[in-house]
CSV table of C-alpha atoms and ligand atoms in Angstrom, one decimal:
chain,number,residue,atom,x,y,z
A,1,MET,CA,-20.8,-16.3,-15.7
A,2,THR,CA,-20.4,-18.1,-12.5
A,3,GLU,CA,-22.0,-16.6,-9.4
A,4,ARG,CA,-20.0,-13.8,-7.9
A,5,GLU,CA,-18.2,-14.6,-4.6
A,6,THR,CA,-18.7,-12.6,-1.4
A,7,TRP,CA,-16.9,-12.3,1.9
A,8,ALA,CA,-18.2,-14.8,4.5
A,9,SER,CA,-18.3,-12.1,7.2
A,10,ARG,CA,-17.8,-8.4,7.8
A,11,VAL,CA,-14.7,-9.0,9.8
A,12,GLY,CA,-13.4,-11.0,6.9
A,13,PHE,CA,-13.8,-8.0,4.6
A,14,VAL,CA,-12.2,-5.6,7.0
A,15,LEU,CA,-9.2,-7.8,7.7
A,16,ALA,CA,-8.7,-8.5,4.0
A,17,ALA,CA,-8.7,-4.7,3.4
A,18,VAL,CA,-6.3,-4.2,6.3
A,19,GLY,CA,-4.2,-7.0,4.8
A,20,SER,CA,-4.2,-5.1,1.6
A,21,ALA,CA,-3.3,-1.8,3.2
A,22,VAL,CA,-0.7,-3.1,5.5
A,23,GLY,CA,2.3,-4.1,3.5
A,24,LEU,CA,5.7,-3.0,2.2
A,25,GLY,CA,4.3,0.5,2.1
A,26,ASN,CA,4.2,0.5,5.9
A,27,ILE,CA,7.3,-1.5,6.8
A,28,TRP,CA,9.7,-0.9,3.9
A,29,GLN,CA,8.7,2.5,2.6
A,30,PHE,CA,7.3,4.3,5.5
A,31,PRO,CA,10.3,4.2,7.8
A,32,PHE,CA,12.6,4.9,4.9
A,33,LYS,CA,10.7,7.9,3.6
A,34,THR,CA,10.3,9.1,7.2
A,35,GLY,CA,14.0,8.9,7.6
A,36,GLN,CA,14.7,10.7,4.3
A,37,PHE,CA,12.4,13.6,5.3
A,38,GLY,CA,13.6,14.2,8.8
A,39,GLY,CA,11.6,11.9,11.0
A,40,ALA,CA,8.6,13.3,12.9
A,41,SER,CA,8.1,16.2,10.4
A,42,PHE,CA,7.2,13.6,7.8
A,43,LEU,CA,5.0,11.7,10.2
A,44,VAL,CA,2.9,14.8,10.9
A,45,VAL,CA,2.1,15.5,7.3
A,46,TYR,CA,1.6,11.8,6.6
A,47,LEU,CA,-1.0,11.5,9.4
A,48,ALA,CA,-2.8,14.6,8.1
A,49,ALA,CA,-2.9,13.1,4.6
A,50,ALA,CA,-4.1,9.7,5.7
A,51,VAL,CA,-7.0,11.0,7.7
A,52,GLY,CA,-7.9,14.2,5.7
A,53,ILE,CA,-7.4,12.8,2.2
A,54,GLY,CA,-7.1,9.0,2.5
A,55,LEU,CA,-10.2,8.4,4.5
A,56,PRO,CA,-12.7,10.3,2.3
A,57,ALA,CA,-11.0,8.8,-0.8
A,58,MET,CA,-11.3,5.3,0.6
A,59,LEU,CA,-15.0,5.8,1.3
A,60,ALA,CA,-15.4,7.0,-2.3
A,61,GLU,CA,-13.9,3.7,-3.6
A,62,PHE,CA,-16.0,1.7,-1.2
A,63,ALA,CA,-19.2,3.4,-2.4
A,64,VAL,CA,-18.4,2.5,-6.0
A,65,GLY,CA,-17.5,-1.1,-5.3
A,66,ARG,CA,-20.4,-2.0,-3.1
A,67,ARG,CA,-22.9,-0.1,-5.3
A,68,ALA,CA,-21.8,-1.8,-8.5
A,69,LYS,CA,-20.7,-5.2,-7.2
A,70,ARG,CA,-18.4,-5.6,-10.1
A,71,ASN,CA,-14.7,-5.5,-10.9
A,72,THR,CA,-13.2,-2.1,-11.0
A,73,ILE,CA,-13.5,-1.4,-14.7
A,74,ASP,CA,-17.1,-2.6,-15.1
A,75,ALA,CA,-18.1,-0.9,-11.8
A,76,PHE,CA,-17.3,2.6,-13.2
A,77,GLY,CA,-18.9,1.6,-16.5
A,78,ALA,CA,-22.1,0.4,-14.8
A,79,LEU,CA,-22.5,3.4,-12.6
A,80,GLY,CA,-21.4,6.2,-14.9
A,81,GLY,CA,-21.7,5.0,-18.5
A,82,ARG,CA,-19.1,3.3,-20.7
A,83,GLN,CA,-16.8,6.3,-21.0
A,84,TRP,CA,-16.1,6.1,-17.3
A,85,LYS,CA,-14.6,2.6,-17.6
A,86,VAL,CA,-11.4,4.5,-18.3
A,87,VAL,CA,-11.1,5.5,-14.7
A,88,GLY,CA,-11.3,1.8,-13.6
A,89,ALA,CA,-8.8,0.9,-16.3
A,90,LEU,CA,-6.4,3.5,-15.2
A,91,GLY,CA,-6.5,2.1,-11.6
A,92,LEU,CA,-6.1,-1.4,-12.9
A,93,GLY,CA,-3.1,-0.5,-15.0
A,94,ILE,CA,-1.5,1.3,-12.1
A,95,GLY,CA,-2.0,-1.7,-9.9
A,96,PHE,CA,-0.3,-3.8,-12.5
A,97,TRP,CA,2.6,-1.4,-12.8
A,98,ILE,CA,3.1,-1.3,-9.0
A,99,LEU,CA,2.8,-5.0,-8.5
A,100,SER,CA,5.6,-5.6,-11.0
A,101,TYR,CA,8.2,-4.0,-8.7
A,102,TYR,CA,6.4,-4.7,-5.5
A,103,SER,CA,7.0,-8.4,-6.2
A,104,VAL,CA,10.8,-7.7,-6.7
A,105,VAL,CA,10.9,-6.2,-3.2
A,106,GLY,CA,8.9,-9.1,-1.9
A,107,GLY,CA,11.6,-11.3,-3.4
A,108,TRP,CA,14.2,-9.5,-1.3
A,109,VAL,CA,12.2,-10.2,1.8
A,110,ILE,CA,12.2,-13.9,1.0
A,111,ARG,CA,16.0,-13.8,0.6
A,112,TYR,CA,16.4,-12.1,4.0
A,113,LEU,CA,14.0,-14.5,5.6
A,114,VAL,CA,15.8,-17.5,4.3
A,115,ALA,CA,19.1,-16.0,5.3
A,116,SER,CA,18.1,-15.0,8.9
A,117,PRO,CA,18.2,-18.4,10.7
A,118,THR,CA,21.9,-18.9,9.6
A,119,GLY,CA,22.8,-15.2,10.0
A,120,THR,CA,24.1,-15.1,6.4
A,121,TYR,CA,23.9,-11.3,6.2
A,122,PHE,CA,25.5,-10.7,9.6
A,123,GLY,CA,29.0,-10.2,8.3
A,124,ASP,CA,28.3,-7.6,5.7
A,125,ALA,CA,24.8,-6.2,5.7
A,126,ALA,CA,25.4,-3.7,2.9
A,127,GLY,CA,27.2,-6.3,0.8
A,128,TYR,CA,24.4,-8.8,1.2
A,129,PHE,CA,21.9,-6.2,0.0
A,130,SER,CA,23.7,-5.5,-3.2
A,131,ALA,CA,24.2,-9.2,-3.8
A,132,VAL,CA,20.5,-10.1,-3.5
A,133,SER,CA,18.7,-6.9,-4.6
A,134,ALA,CA,19.6,-7.0,-8.3
A,135,GLY,CA,20.5,-9.6,-10.9
A,136,THR,CA,19.7,-13.2,-11.3
A,137,ASP,CA,19.2,-13.9,-7.6
A,138,ALA,CA,16.7,-11.1,-7.4
A,139,LEU,CA,15.0,-12.4,-10.5
A,140,VAL,CA,14.5,-15.9,-9.1
A,141,ALA,CA,13.2,-14.5,-5.8
A,142,HIS,CA,10.8,-12.3,-7.7
A,143,ALA,CA,9.5,-15.4,-9.5
A,144,VAL,CA,9.0,-17.2,-6.2
A,145,PHE,CA,7.1,-14.3,-4.6
A,146,MET,CA,4.9,-14.0,-7.7
A,147,ALA,CA,4.1,-17.7,-7.6
A,148,LEU,CA,3.0,-17.5,-4.0
A,149,VAL,CA,0.7,-14.6,-4.8
A,150,VAL,CA,-0.8,-16.5,-7.7
A,151,GLY,CA,-1.4,-19.5,-5.5
A,152,VAL,CA,-3.5,-17.7,-3.0
A,153,VAL,CA,-5.5,-15.7,-5.5
A,154,ALA,CA,-6.2,-18.9,-7.5
A,155,LEU,CA,-7.9,-20.3,-4.4
A,156,GLY,CA,-10.5,-17.6,-4.5
A,157,VAL,CA,-12.0,-14.9,-2.4
A,158,GLU,CA,-13.4,-16.8,0.6
A,159,ASN,CA,-11.1,-19.8,0.6
A,160,GLY,CA,-7.9,-18.1,-0.4
A,161,ILE,CA,-7.9,-14.4,0.5
A,162,GLU,CA,-10.2,-14.3,3.4
A,163,ARG,CA,-8.8,-17.3,5.1
A,164,ALA,CA,-5.2,-16.2,4.5
A,165,THR,CA,-5.6,-12.7,5.7
A,166,LYS,CA,-7.4,-13.7,8.9
A,167,VAL,CA,-4.2,-15.4,10.0
A,168,MET,CA,-1.8,-12.9,8.5
A,169,VAL,CA,-3.1,-9.6,9.9
A,170,PRO,CA,-3.2,-10.6,13.6
A,171,SER,CA,0.3,-12.2,13.4
A,172,VAL,CA,1.7,-9.1,11.8
A,173,LEU,CA,0.4,-7.0,14.7
A,174,LEU,CA,1.6,-9.4,17.3
A,175,ILE,CA,5.1,-9.8,16.0
A,176,LEU,CA,5.6,-6.1,15.2
A,177,ALA,CA,4.4,-5.2,18.7
A,178,GLY,CA,6.8,-7.7,20.2
A,179,LEU,CA,9.7,-6.3,18.2
A,180,ALA,CA,8.8,-2.7,19.3
A,181,ALA,CA,8.6,-3.9,22.9
A,182,PHE,CA,12.0,-5.5,22.5
A,183,ALA,CA,13.5,-2.3,20.9
A,184,PHE,CA,12.1,-0.4,23.9
A,185,THR,CA,14.5,-2.2,26.2
A,186,LEU,CA,17.6,-1.2,24.3
A,187,ASP,CA,20.1,1.5,25.3
A,188,GLY,CA,19.8,4.4,23.0
A,189,ALA,CA,16.3,3.7,22.0
A,190,GLY,CA,15.3,7.1,23.4
A,191,ALA,CA,17.0,8.9,20.5
A,192,GLY,CA,15.0,6.8,18.1
A,193,TYR,CA,11.7,7.9,19.7
A,194,ALA,CA,12.8,11.5,19.8
A,195,TYR,CA,13.6,11.4,16.1
A,196,PHE,CA,10.4,9.6,15.1
A,197,LEU,CA,8.0,11.4,17.4
A,198,SER,CA,9.0,15.0,18.1
A,199,PRO,CA,8.6,17.1,15.0
A,200,ASP,CA,10.9,19.9,14.2
A,201,LEU,CA,8.6,22.7,13.2
A,202,SER,CA,11.2,24.9,11.5
A,203,ALA,CA,12.3,22.0,9.3
A,204,LEU,CA,8.7,21.2,8.6
A,205,ARG,CA,8.1,24.8,7.4
A,206,THR,CA,11.2,24.9,5.1
A,207,ASN,CA,10.6,21.5,3.6
A,208,LEU,CA,6.8,21.4,3.5
A,209,TRP,CA,6.4,21.5,-0.2
A,210,ASP,CA,9.0,18.7,-0.7
A,211,ILE,CA,7.3,16.6,1.9
A,212,VAL,CA,3.7,17.0,0.7
A,213,PRO,CA,3.8,15.0,-2.5
A,214,PHE,CA,5.7,12.2,-0.8
A,215,ALA,CA,3.4,12.1,2.2
A,216,VAL,CA,0.2,12.1,0.2
A,217,GLY,CA,1.6,9.6,-2.3
A,218,GLN,CA,2.6,7.5,0.6
A,219,ALA,CA,-0.8,7.7,2.1
A,220,PHE,CA,-2.4,6.5,-1.2
A,221,PHE,CA,0.1,3.7,-1.6
A,222,SER,CA,-0.2,2.6,1.9
A,223,LEU,CA,-4.0,2.7,2.0
A,224,SER,CA,-4.2,0.8,-1.3
A,225,LEU,CA,-6.0,3.7,-3.0
A,226,GLY,CA,-6.2,4.6,-6.6
A,227,MET,CA,-5.6,1.1,-7.8
A,228,GLY,CA,-9.0,-0.5,-7.8
A,229,ALA,CA,-8.1,-2.7,-4.9
A,230,MET,CA,-10.6,-1.1,-2.5
A,231,VAL,CA,-13.3,-0.9,-5.2
A,232,THR,CA,-12.8,-4.6,-5.9
A,233,TYR,CA,-12.8,-5.7,-2.2
A,234,ALA,CA,-15.9,-3.6,-1.5
A,235,SER,CA,-17.6,-5.3,-4.5
A,236,TYR,CA,-17.5,-8.6,-2.6
A,237,VAL,CA,-19.4,-7.0,0.3
A,238,ASP,CA,-22.8,-8.5,0.6
A,239,GLY,CA,-23.9,-6.9,3.9
A,240,GLU,CA,-25.6,-3.6,4.7
A,241,ASP,CA,-23.1,-2.6,7.3
A,242,SER,CA,-21.6,0.9,7.7
A,243,LEU,CA,-18.9,1.6,5.2
A,244,VAL,CA,-17.9,4.6,7.2
A,245,ALA,CA,-17.0,2.5,10.2
A,246,ASP,CA,-15.2,0.0,8.1
A,247,ALA,CA,-13.1,2.6,6.3
A,248,GLY,CA,-12.4,4.3,9.6
A,249,SER,CA,-11.1,1.1,11.2
A,250,ILE,CA,-9.0,0.3,8.2
A,251,VAL,CA,-7.3,3.7,8.2
A,252,VAL,CA,-6.7,3.6,11.9
A,253,LEU,CA,-5.2,0.1,11.8
A,254,ASN,CA,-3.1,0.8,8.8
A,255,THR,CA,-1.7,3.9,10.4
A,256,PHE,CA,-1.1,2.1,13.6
A,257,VAL,CA,1.0,-0.6,11.9
A,258,GLY,CA,3.1,2.1,10.1
A,259,VAL,CA,3.7,3.8,13.5
A,260,LEU,CA,4.4,0.5,15.1
A,261,ALA,CA,7.0,-0.3,12.4
A,262,GLY,CA,8.5,3.1,13.1
A,263,LEU,CA,8.6,2.3,16.8
A,264,ALA,CA,10.4,-0.9,16.1
A,265,VAL,CA,12.8,0.3,13.4
A,266,PHE,CA,14.0,3.7,14.7
A,267,PRO,CA,15.0,2.6,18.2
A,268,LEU,CA,16.7,-0.4,16.6
A,269,LEU,CA,18.6,1.9,14.3
A,270,PHE,CA,19.6,4.4,16.9
A,271,ALA,CA,20.6,1.7,19.4
A,272,GLN,CA,23.1,0.6,16.7
A,273,GLY,CA,24.3,4.1,15.8
A,274,ILE,CA,22.9,3.8,12.3
A,275,ASP,CA,21.9,6.9,10.5
A,276,PRO,CA,18.2,6.6,9.4
A,277,ASN,CA,18.8,9.1,6.7
A,278,THR,CA,20.6,6.7,4.4
A,279,SER,CA,18.6,6.9,1.2
A,280,GLY,CA,17.7,4.4,-1.4
A,281,PRO,CA,15.4,1.4,-1.4
A,282,GLY,CA,17.9,-0.7,0.6
A,283,ALA,CA,17.8,1.6,3.6
A,284,VAL,CA,15.5,-0.5,5.8
A,285,PHE,CA,17.0,-3.8,4.8
A,286,VAL,CA,20.6,-2.8,5.3
A,287,SER,CA,20.0,-1.0,8.5
A,288,THR,CA,17.7,-3.5,10.2
A,289,ALA,CA,19.9,-6.4,9.1
A,290,GLY,CA,22.9,-4.6,10.5
A,291,ALA,CA,21.0,-4.1,13.7
A,292,PHE,CA,20.0,-7.8,14.0
A,293,ALA,CA,23.6,-8.8,13.4
A,294,ALA,CA,24.7,-6.8,16.4
A,295,LEU,CA,21.9,-7.8,18.7
A,296,PRO,CA,21.6,-10.7,21.1
A,297,ALA,CA,19.2,-13.4,19.6
A,298,GLY,CA,19.6,-11.6,16.3
A,299,ARG,CA,18.9,-14.7,14.2
A,300,LEU,CA,15.6,-15.2,15.9
A,301,LEU,CA,14.7,-11.6,15.8
A,302,GLY,CA,15.7,-11.3,12.1
A,303,THR,CA,13.6,-14.4,11.2
A,304,LEU,CA,10.6,-13.0,13.0
A,305,PHE,CA,10.9,-9.6,11.5
A,306,PHE,CA,11.3,-10.8,7.9
A,307,ALA,CA,8.5,-13.3,8.3
A,308,VAL,CA,6.2,-10.5,9.3
A,309,VAL,CA,7.3,-8.4,6.4
A,310,LEU,CA,6.7,-11.2,4.0
A,311,ILE,CA,3.3,-11.9,5.4
A,312,ALA,CA,2.3,-8.3,5.1
A,313,ALA,CA,3.8,-8.0,1.6
A,314,LEU,CA,1.9,-11.1,0.4
A,315,SER,CA,-1.5,-10.0,1.6
A,316,SER,CA,-1.0,-6.7,-0.2
A,317,ALA,CA,0.2,-8.2,-3.4
A,318,ILE,CA,-2.7,-10.6,-3.3
A,319,SER,CA,-5.1,-7.6,-3.4
A,320,LEU,CA,-3.3,-6.1,-6.3
A,321,LEU,CA,-3.5,-9.3,-8.4
A,322,GLU,CA,-7.1,-9.8,-7.4
A,323,VAL,CA,-8.0,-6.5,-9.1
A,324,VAL,CA,-6.9,-7.8,-12.5
A,325,VAL,CA,-8.1,-11.4,-11.9
A,326,SER,CA,-11.5,-10.2,-10.9
A,327,TYR,CA,-11.8,-8.3,-14.2
A,328,VAL,CA,-10.8,-11.3,-16.3
A,329,VAL,CA,-13.0,-13.8,-14.4
A,330,ASP,CA,-16.0,-11.5,-14.6
A,331,ASN,CA,-15.6,-10.9,-18.3
A,332,THR,CA,-14.4,-14.2,-19.8
A,333,GLY,CA,-15.0,-17.9,-19.3
A,334,VAL,CA,-11.4,-18.2,-18.0
A,335,GLY,CA,-11.1,-19.7,-14.5
A,336,ARG,CA,-9.3,-18.2,-11.5
A,337,LEU,CA,-6.3,-20.4,-11.8
A,338,PRO,CA,-5.4,-19.9,-15.4
A,339,ALA,CA,-6.3,-16.2,-15.1
A,340,ALA,CA,-4.1,-15.7,-12.1
A,341,GLY,CA,-1.3,-17.7,-13.6
A,342,THR,CA,-1.2,-15.9,-16.9
A,343,ILE,CA,-1.4,-12.5,-15.3
A,344,GLY,CA,1.2,-13.5,-12.8
A,345,GLY,CA,3.5,-14.4,-15.7
A,346,ALA,CA,3.0,-11.1,-17.4
A,347,LEU,CA,3.7,-9.3,-14.1
A,348,PHE,CA,6.9,-11.2,-13.7
A,349,LEU,CA,8.0,-10.0,-17.1
A,350,LEU,CA,7.2,-6.4,-16.4
A,351,GLY,CA,9.2,-6.7,-13.2
A,352,VAL,CA,12.3,-7.9,-14.9
A,353,PRO,CA,14.0,-4.5,-15.3
A,354,SER,CA,13.3,-3.7,-11.6
A,355,ALA,CA,14.8,-7.1,-10.6
A,356,LEU,CA,17.9,-6.4,-12.7
A,357,SER,CA,18.6,-2.9,-11.4
A,358,THR,CA,17.4,-0.9,-8.4
A,359,ALA,CA,17.6,2.3,-10.5
A,360,TRP,CA,14.8,0.9,-12.6
A,361,LEU,CA,12.9,-0.1,-9.5
A,362,GLY,CA,13.2,3.4,-8.2
A,363,TRP,CA,12.0,4.8,-11.5
A,364,PHE,CA,8.9,2.7,-11.5
A,365,ASP,CA,8.2,3.7,-7.9
A,366,THR,CA,8.8,7.4,-8.4
A,367,LEU,CA,6.4,7.5,-11.4
A,368,ALA,CA,3.8,5.6,-9.4
A,369,TYR,CA,4.0,8.0,-6.5
A,370,LYS,CA,4.3,11.3,-8.1
A,371,LEU,CA,2.2,10.9,-11.2
A,372,LEU,CA,0.1,7.8,-11.5
A,373,LEU,CA,-1.4,7.4,-8.1
A,374,PRO,CA,-2.5,11.1,-7.6
A,375,LEU,CA,-3.9,11.1,-11.2
A,376,SER,CA,-5.9,8.0,-10.6
A,377,VAL,CA,-7.3,9.1,-7.2
A,378,LEU,CA,-8.2,12.5,-8.8
A,379,ALA,CA,-10.2,10.7,-11.5
A,380,ILE,CA,-12.0,8.6,-8.9
A,381,LEU,CA,-12.8,11.7,-6.8
A,382,LEU,CA,-14.1,13.5,-9.9
A,383,PHE,CA,-16.3,10.6,-10.8
A,384,VAL,CA,-17.7,9.9,-7.3
A,385,GLY,CA,-18.1,13.6,-6.3
A,386,TRP,CA,-19.5,15.0,-9.5
A,387,VAL,CA,-20.9,12.2,-11.6
A,388,LEU,CA,-22.2,9.8,-9.0
A,389,GLY,CA,-22.9,12.5,-6.5
A,390,ARG,CA,-26.1,11.8,-4.6
A,391,GLU,CA,-26.0,8.1,-5.5
A,392,ALA,CA,-22.6,7.7,-3.9
A,393,LEU,CA,-23.9,9.6,-0.9
A,394,SER,CA,-26.8,7.3,-0.5
A,395,GLU,CA,-24.4,4.3,-0.5
A,396,VAL,CA,-22.3,5.9,2.2
A,397,VAL,CA,-25.4,6.9,4.3
A,398,HIS,CA,-26.7,3.3,4.0
A,399,GLY,CA,-26.5,1.4,7.3
A,400,SER,CA,-24.5,4.2,9.0
A,401,ASP,CA,-25.4,6.7,11.6
A,402,LEU,CA,-22.2,8.6,11.0
A,403,GLY,CA,-22.9,8.5,7.3
A,404,ARG,CA,-26.3,10.0,7.9
A,405,ARG,CA,-24.9,12.7,10.0
A,406,PHE,CA,-21.8,13.6,8.0
A,407,GLY,CA,-22.5,12.2,4.6
A,408,ALA,CA,-23.1,15.6,3.0
A,409,VAL,CA,-19.9,17.0,4.6
A,410,TRP,CA,-18.1,14.0,3.1
A,411,LEU,CA,-19.6,14.6,-0.4
A,412,TRP,CA,-18.5,18.2,-0.4
A,413,THR,CA,-15.1,17.4,1.0
A,414,VAL,CA,-14.6,14.9,-1.8
A,415,ARG,CA,-15.9,17.4,-4.4
A,416,VAL,CA,-13.9,20.4,-3.3
A,417,VAL,CA,-11.4,20.0,-0.5
A,418,VAL,CA,-9.9,16.6,-1.2
A,419,PHE,CA,-10.0,17.2,-4.9
A,420,ALA,CA,-8.1,20.4,-4.6
A,421,ALA,CA,-5.6,18.9,-2.3
A,422,VAL,CA,-4.9,16.0,-4.6
A,423,LEU,CA,-4.7,18.3,-7.6
A,424,GLY,CA,-2.1,20.4,-5.7
A,425,THR,CA,-0.2,17.3,-4.8
A,426,LEU,CA,-0.1,16.2,-8.4
A,427,ALA,CA,1.2,19.6,-9.5
A,428,LEU,CA,3.9,19.5,-6.9
A,429,GLY,CA,4.9,16.0,-7.9
A,430,LEU,CA,4.9,16.7,-11.6
A,431,GLN,CA,7.0,19.8,-11.1
A,432,THR,CA,9.7,17.7,-9.3
A,433,LEU,CA,9.4,15.0,-11.9
A,434,PHE,CA,10.2,17.3,-14.8
A,435,VAL,CA,12.6,19.6,-13.0
A,436,GLY,CA,14.7,16.6,-11.7
A,437,GLY,CA,14.4,14.9,-15.1
A,438,ALA,CA,13.1,11.8,-13.2
A,439,ILE,CA,10.6,11.2,-15.9
A,440,VAL,CA,13.3,9.9,-18.2
A,441,PRO,CA,13.9,6.1,-17.7
A,442,PRO,CA,17.3,5.2,-16.3
A,443,VAL,CA,18.8,3.5,-19.3
B,501,LIG,N1,-1.0,-0.8,0.6
B,501,LIG,C1,0.0,-1.8,0.2
B,501,LIG,C2,1.3,-1.5,1.1
B,501,LIG,O1,1.3,-0.6,1.8
B,501,LIG,C3,0.4,-1.8,-1.2
B,501,LIG,C4,-0.8,-1.9,-2.1
B,501,LIG,C5,-1.2,-0.8,-2.9
B,501,LIG,C6,-1.6,-3.0,-2.1
B,501,LIG,C7,-2.3,-0.9,-3.6
B,501,LIG,C8,-2.7,-3.0,-2.9
B,501,LIG,C9,-3.1,-2.0,-3.6
B,501,LIG,O2,2.2,-2.2,0.9
C-alpha cells in the first residue's frame, strides 16, 4: 500500500470540507425546499436542525475519521470490529446513490452556464428547462460533469482536491455575495426578504411535522453527513487541532452560503413576480433563468450565477467520489486514476434513469432524504455514542478547550438527544414514504 496522503494544512482541510458541504444542496435544493414549505418557517426548522443535530453528528464523523485514518468502511471496522464495517458500507452506498443523480443536476448547470452568454434560455425559461433536463441532452451533460469530477479526484488529495477547493470556496462566497448585493437594489426585493426571513408562526405550527423530515434531511444532505464524506476527509487530517472548532466553522459557513443563496434568489424571484412555491426540481433553474432574462446585464449575471453553482456542485461531487475511491485505493493495488475512472463510469450508468426522466430523479432524491440519510446517520450515532463512547470523546477533547469543557455534553447529546431526534425524523419520513406510495419507483 502506498503511503496515505494528508492535507497540507488545516485551512486546506476546512476549505475542502466546506467545499463538500456547500453545493447543490445549498443553491438548488435549499431555496426550492424553502419555497415549497412556506419560506421562513422552513428556515427556522432548518437552522435548528443544522446546529442541534448536524453539528454533533459532524463531530461524530470527524472523530471516527481522524481516529482511524482510514477510508470509511475500514475506519468503522478498525475501531469497532469487523461487523461495524456495515455502517461504513451503508454510507458509501448512499454516497454512490446520491452522486448518480447529483451529477445529472450538475449536467443541467453546465447546460445553463454554456447557454448564459448567448442568453439561449431567455425566450422561454420553462421550455429550456424541459429541453435540457431529461433525455439525450441531459445524458451527455451528465457524462461531462462526471468526467470533470473524475479528473479532479484522479489528481489526488493535496494536488487535486485541496488545491481546487482553495480557489472554489472563496469564489463561491464572493460571487454569491455580489449577486445578493445586486438583488438588494431591485424594486420589489423587500417582499423577497419578508418571505425568506420572517417566519409565520401559525403556519409553522400547522406544518411542523411535514417540515421536520425535510429540514433534517436537508441539513444532513447539505452538511455532507451520513455518506462517509466527512469521515474520509477527517481521515486525511494529520494535525492535532481542534475538531470542534473545525466542525463549528464548517457548519457556520455552510449555513451562511445557504442563507446567502436565499438572499440572492428570493429577492430576484419577487422582483420578477415569480412565485417561489413552484414545485419540482426545476424550480430554481426556471425561476432564476426567467429572472436573468428580464434583468439588465442578465447574460453576465446568469453566467456568473451558473459558474458559481457549477463550482459548488463540483467540489461537493468530488468529495462523494473520493469516499469510494479512497476505499478502493486503500484496499487494492489499483491507482487513483483507474479507480476514479471505473467508479465514475459505474456512477454514470446508475444516473441514466435520472437523466432520462425527472420523475426518476425525484424518486432517487426522495428515498435518499427520507430513508437512507437518516438511517445512515442513525447508525453512525449509535456506533459513536454507544460503541466507541469514551474513545470518541477523547478524540473530540484532543486539542480542544471547547472539547474539554463540553465533550461529555456532546457525548450524551449524541447518545440520547440527537439519536432520538433522528429516529423521530426517520419515522416521520417513512410514514410519508409509505402513505404517499413514494417508495414505489416511477415506472
Ligand atoms: N453537501 C453537498 C451539497 O449540499 C452534497 C453532498 C452530500 C456532498 C454528501 C458530499 C457528500 O450539495
